[in-house]
GROMACS .gro file of C-alpha atoms in nm:
model
  230
    1MET     CA    1   0.778  -1.081   2.730
    2ARG     CA    2   0.561  -1.136   2.466
    3VAL     CA    3   0.249  -0.912   2.425
    4PRO     CA    4  -0.004  -0.961   2.157
    5LEU     CA    5  -0.018  -0.666   1.938
    6ARG     CA    6  -0.386  -0.619   1.984
    7VAL     CA    7  -0.302  -0.580   2.360
    8ALA     CA    8   0.000  -0.356   2.354
    9GLY     CA    9  -0.218  -0.129   2.069
   10PHE     CA   10  -0.494  -0.099   2.339
   11ALA     CA   11  -0.267  -0.022   2.613
   12TRP     CA   12  -0.089   0.270   2.404
   13VAL     CA   13  -0.480   0.400   2.340
   14THR     CA   14  -0.547   0.411   2.680
   15GLY     CA   15  -0.223   0.548   2.831
   16TRP     CA   16  -0.279   0.831   2.565
   17ILE     CA   17  -0.617   0.889   2.615
   18VAL     CA   18  -0.628   0.882   3.015
   19GLY     CA   19  -0.273   1.074   3.028
   20GLY     CA   20  -0.237   1.294   2.715
   21LEU     CA   21  -0.642   1.392   2.733
   22LEU     CA   22  -0.790   1.334   3.056
   23LEU     CA   23  -0.520   1.386   3.310
   24ALA     CA   24  -0.352   1.661   3.161
   25TRP     CA   25  -0.679   1.812   3.087
   26LEU     CA   26  -0.751   1.816   3.445
   27ALA     CA   27  -0.427   1.908   3.559
   28LEU     CA   28  -0.411   2.234   3.322
   29ALA     CA   29  -0.755   2.337   3.422
   30ALA     CA   30  -0.616   2.299   3.806
   31MET     CA   31  -0.362   2.542   3.693
   32GLY     CA   32  -0.614   2.808   3.539
   33VAL     CA   33  -0.524   2.713   3.198
   34ASP     CA   34  -0.798   2.857   2.949
   35LEU     CA   35  -0.823   2.531   2.764
   36SER     CA   36  -1.081   2.673   2.490
   37GLY     CA   37  -0.839   2.942   2.365
   38ASP     CA   38  -0.528   2.918   2.148
   39GLN     CA   39  -0.265   3.029   2.396
   40ASP     CA   40   0.075   2.872   2.410
   41LEU     CA   41   0.142   2.690   2.720
   42THR     CA   42   0.444   2.760   2.959
   43ILE     CA   43   0.724   2.553   3.022
   44PRO     CA   44   0.567   2.452   3.384
   45GLN     CA   45   0.256   2.369   3.231
   46LEU     CA   46   0.395   2.183   2.935
   47SER     CA   47   0.564   1.978   3.178
   48VAL     CA   48   0.260   1.923   3.390
   49SER     CA   49   0.093   1.782   3.076
   50ALA     CA   50   0.387   1.566   2.975
   51VAL     CA   51   0.427   1.410   3.374
   52ALA     CA   52   0.019   1.330   3.347
   53GLN     CA   53   0.070   1.114   3.025
   54TRP     CA   54   0.401   0.966   3.128
   55THR     CA   55   0.207   0.865   3.500
   56ALA     CA   56  -0.074   0.711   3.301
   57PHE     CA   57   0.171   0.551   3.062
   58GLY     CA   58   0.377   0.398   3.354
   59ALA     CA   59   0.052   0.279   3.497
   60VAL     CA   60  -0.034   0.083   3.169
   61LEU     CA   61   0.284  -0.057   3.116
   62PHE     CA   62   0.291  -0.209   3.477
   63VAL     CA   63  -0.031  -0.338   3.436
   64VAL     CA   64   0.067  -0.518   3.107
   65SER     CA   65   0.377  -0.648   3.271
   66ARG     CA   66   0.171  -0.773   3.593
   67GLN     CA   67  -0.083  -0.971   3.322
   68PHE     CA   68   0.127  -1.081   3.018
   69GLY     CA   69   0.476  -1.077   3.163
   70THR     CA   70   0.679  -1.150   3.489
   71GLY     CA   71   0.550  -0.860   3.696
   72GLU     CA   72   0.910  -0.700   3.664
   73PRO     CA   73   0.850  -0.436   3.434
   74LEU     CA   74   1.221  -0.386   3.425
   75VAL     CA   75   1.282  -0.740   3.277
   76ASP     CA   76   0.970  -0.720   3.088
   77TYR     CA   77   1.040  -0.406   2.889
   78ALA     CA   78   1.426  -0.513   2.853
   79VAL     CA   79   1.578  -0.197   3.075
   80ALA     CA   80   1.939  -0.293   3.114
   81PHE     CA   81   2.255  -0.079   3.088
   82ARG     CA   82   2.607  -0.183   3.000
   83PRO     CA   83   2.904   0.051   3.021
   84ILE     CA   84   2.910   0.010   2.625
   85ASP     CA   85   2.593   0.147   2.590
   86LEU     CA   86   2.717   0.486   2.652
   87LEU     CA   87   2.827   0.477   2.298
   88ALA     CA   88   2.497   0.548   2.194
   89VAL     CA   89   2.501   0.902   2.345
   90PRO     CA   90   2.721   1.029   2.087
   91ALA     CA   91   2.514   0.838   1.811
   92GLY     CA   92   2.212   1.020   1.902
   93VAL     CA   93   2.432   1.353   1.902
   94ILE     CA   94   2.540   1.269   1.545
   95ALA     CA   95   2.210   1.168   1.415
   96GLN     CA   96   2.081   1.538   1.560
   97VAL     CA   97   2.356   1.721   1.431
   98ALA     CA   98   2.491   1.545   1.108
   99ALA     CA   99   2.231   1.323   0.994
  100LEU     CA  100   1.929   1.507   1.003
  101PRO     CA  101   2.089   1.815   0.774
  102VAL     CA  102   2.156   1.531   0.526
  103LEU     CA  103   1.823   1.412   0.543
  104TYR     CA  104   1.623   1.746   0.507
  105TRP     CA  105   1.869   1.878   0.239
  106PRO     CA  106   1.698   1.689  -0.081
  107LEU     CA  107   1.365   1.799   0.074
  108GLN     CA  108   1.456   2.131   0.121
  109GLN     CA  109   1.534   2.202  -0.252
  110LEU     CA  110   1.217   2.041  -0.344
  111TRP     CA  111   0.997   2.210  -0.090
  112PRO     CA  112   1.204   2.506   0.031
  113ASP     CA  113   0.931   2.674   0.235
  114THR     CA  114   0.789   2.357   0.371
  115PHE     CA  115   1.123   2.234   0.493
  116SER     CA  116   1.291   2.545   0.550
  117GLN     CA  117   1.551   2.567   0.857
  118GLU     CA  118   1.308   2.820   1.050
  119ALA     CA  119   1.009   2.575   0.998
  120LEU     CA  120   1.239   2.276   1.116
  121GLU     CA  121   1.358   2.480   1.430
  122GLU     CA  122   1.030   2.659   1.527
  123ARG     CA  123   0.884   2.446   1.804
  124ALA     CA  124   1.246   2.392   1.930
  125ARG     CA  125   1.321   2.756   1.944
  126ASP     CA  126   0.983   2.893   2.081
  127LEU     CA  127   1.043   2.626   2.386
  128ALA     CA  128   1.400   2.772   2.418
  129ASP     CA  129   1.299   3.134   2.401
  130SER     CA  130   1.025   3.074   2.658
  131ALA     CA  131   1.260   2.923   2.898
  132SER     CA  132   1.464   3.135   3.171
  133GLY     CA  133   1.587   3.061   3.514
  134GLY     CA  134   1.431   2.768   3.642
  135ALA     CA  135   1.210   2.698   3.341
  136VAL     CA  136   1.537   2.604   3.161
  137VAL     CA  137   1.630   2.320   3.426
  138LEU     CA  138   1.255   2.187   3.404
  139LEU     CA  139   1.263   2.216   2.983
  140VAL     CA  140   1.580   1.985   3.012
  141LEU     CA  141   1.473   1.729   3.277
  142VAL     CA  142   1.153   1.703   3.052
  143VAL     CA  143   1.310   1.672   2.713
  144ALA     CA  144   1.655   1.514   2.794
  145ILE     CA  145   1.557   1.308   3.061
  146GLY     CA  146   1.212   1.223   3.066
  147ALA     CA  147   1.099   1.157   2.728
  148PRO     CA  148   1.392   0.960   2.626
  149ILE     CA  149   1.297   0.725   2.950
  150PHE     CA  150   0.918   0.720   2.905
  151GLU     CA  151   0.926   0.768   2.521
  152GLU     CA  152   1.150   0.433   2.475
  153LEU     CA  153   0.935   0.225   2.735
  154VAL     CA  154   0.652   0.288   2.529
  155TYR     CA  155   0.739   0.300   2.167
  156ARG     CA  156   1.056   0.054   2.178
  157GLY     CA  157   1.009  -0.182   2.501
  158LEU     CA  158   0.648  -0.205   2.438
  159LEU     CA  159   0.495  -0.164   2.058
  160GLN     CA  160   0.841  -0.238   1.869
  161ARG     CA  161   0.866  -0.555   2.045
  162SER     CA  162   0.508  -0.647   1.990
  163LEU     CA  163   0.513  -0.535   1.654
  164VAL     CA  164   0.836  -0.728   1.566
  165ASP     CA  165   0.672  -1.065   1.706
  166THR     CA  166   0.382  -1.005   1.494
  167ILE     CA  167   0.498  -0.852   1.125
  168GLY     CA  168   0.863  -0.946   1.132
  169ARG     CA  169   1.185  -0.774   1.282
  170TRP     CA  170   1.269  -0.501   0.999
  171PRO     CA  171   0.861  -0.426   0.943
  172GLY     CA  172   0.801  -0.395   1.312
  173LEU     CA  173   1.106  -0.175   1.347
  174VAL     CA  174   0.971   0.056   1.071
  175ALA     CA  175   0.605   0.036   1.185
  176ALA     CA  176   0.732   0.151   1.524
  177SER     CA  177   0.929   0.430   1.402
  178LEU     CA  178   0.629   0.565   1.193
  179TRP     CA  179   0.396   0.532   1.476
  180PHE     CA  180   0.637   0.739   1.693
  181ALA     CA  181   0.694   1.006   1.464
  182ALA     CA  182   0.338   1.047   1.373
  183ILE     CA  183   0.206   1.103   1.720
  184HIS     CA  184   0.419   1.412   1.746
  185LEU     CA  185   0.181   1.553   1.545
  186ALA     CA  186   0.433   1.768   1.367
  187PRO     CA  187   0.418   1.709   1.016
  188VAL     CA  188   0.772   1.911   0.904
  189GLU     CA  189   0.919   1.698   1.156
  190LEU     CA  190   0.779   1.361   1.057
  191PRO     CA  191   1.128   1.254   0.846
  192GLY     CA  192   1.328   1.333   1.120
  193LEU     CA  193   1.172   1.177   1.377
  194PHE     CA  194   1.096   0.871   1.172
  195MET     CA  195   1.478   0.839   1.118
  196ALA     CA  196   1.552   0.897   1.497
  197GLY     CA  197   1.318   0.644   1.569
  198MET     CA  198   1.506   0.412   1.355
  199VAL     CA  199   1.811   0.532   1.521
  200PHE     CA  200   1.663   0.459   1.883
  201GLY     CA  201   1.472   0.106   1.761
  202GLY     CA  202   1.810  -0.013   1.566
  203ALA     CA  203   2.003   0.043   1.899
  204MET     CA  204   1.759  -0.176   2.074
  205HIS     CA  205   1.744  -0.441   1.773
  206LEU     CA  206   2.126  -0.475   1.781
  207THR     CA  207   2.165  -0.515   2.159
  208GLY     CA  208   1.861  -0.638   2.299
  209ARG     CA  209   1.873  -0.380   2.555
  210LEU     CA  210   1.652  -0.066   2.629
  211GLY     CA  211   1.954   0.126   2.746
  212PRO     CA  212   2.104   0.216   2.424
  213ALA     CA  213   1.773   0.335   2.310
  214MET     CA  214   1.739   0.540   2.591
  215LEU     CA  215   2.095   0.701   2.569
  216ALA     CA  216   2.078   0.750   2.192
  217HIS     CA  217   1.743   0.933   2.268
  218PHE     CA  218   1.906   1.131   2.504
  219GLY     CA  219   2.174   1.232   2.304
  220PHE     CA  220   1.960   1.306   2.050
  221ASN     CA  221   1.713   1.530   2.242
  222ALA     CA  222   1.991   1.718   2.453
  223ALA     CA  223   2.180   1.826   2.121
  224GLY     CA  224   1.851   1.941   1.990
  225LEU     CA  225   1.826   2.159   2.267
  226ALA     CA  226   2.175   2.303   2.279
  227ILE     CA  227   2.112   2.384   1.899
  228ALA     CA  228   1.802   2.595   2.031
  229PHE     CA  229   1.956   2.776   2.298
  230SER     CA  230   2.240   2.858   2.083
   0.00000   0.00000   0.00000
């Protein structure tokens, strides 16, 4: 499937606004969340917000597939798996536990307060500390299962492929990784998320399948959760 970049970009904006803002806002308001305050969301509330955004993105991806592809999203977004793709799981784990510390070491020497270990782990630790009982299962499902599926469909299956077709293989990979990192709205995590995006995007680039990217993303996020819960 060849989706023009302007269409892919518009599809992303539509999914992000409808899901991340409108549907998530309505769902959280229905749950009684005070959206005018600065209160931290609970794990169930965060999960509802994530599902709202994924629902919007799923609808957008389906429409793009119907209008510009075969009408079969699994084909159009290269969602395929082979047994060898399981090697992407340890690759994602290694990126989390080994590559990230190497990446951040020079940054921590130059800006020790900004890139302290506490600052890097703050968001994950806060989630882990607030999770107990069934919320732990819910957190794992959202972070380790849902996010790798839907984020890879959007940022690699749709955006990276459109960017590569428009500006070339390596510029497209870099641009998609930057897009993926920036939208998480966590400046201290930007270098690590960019590196992760390059790993996930590289897995798709090497195989032509989205399966390895999803599995690498799963390994990366699962390892991050394990560190946070330790």
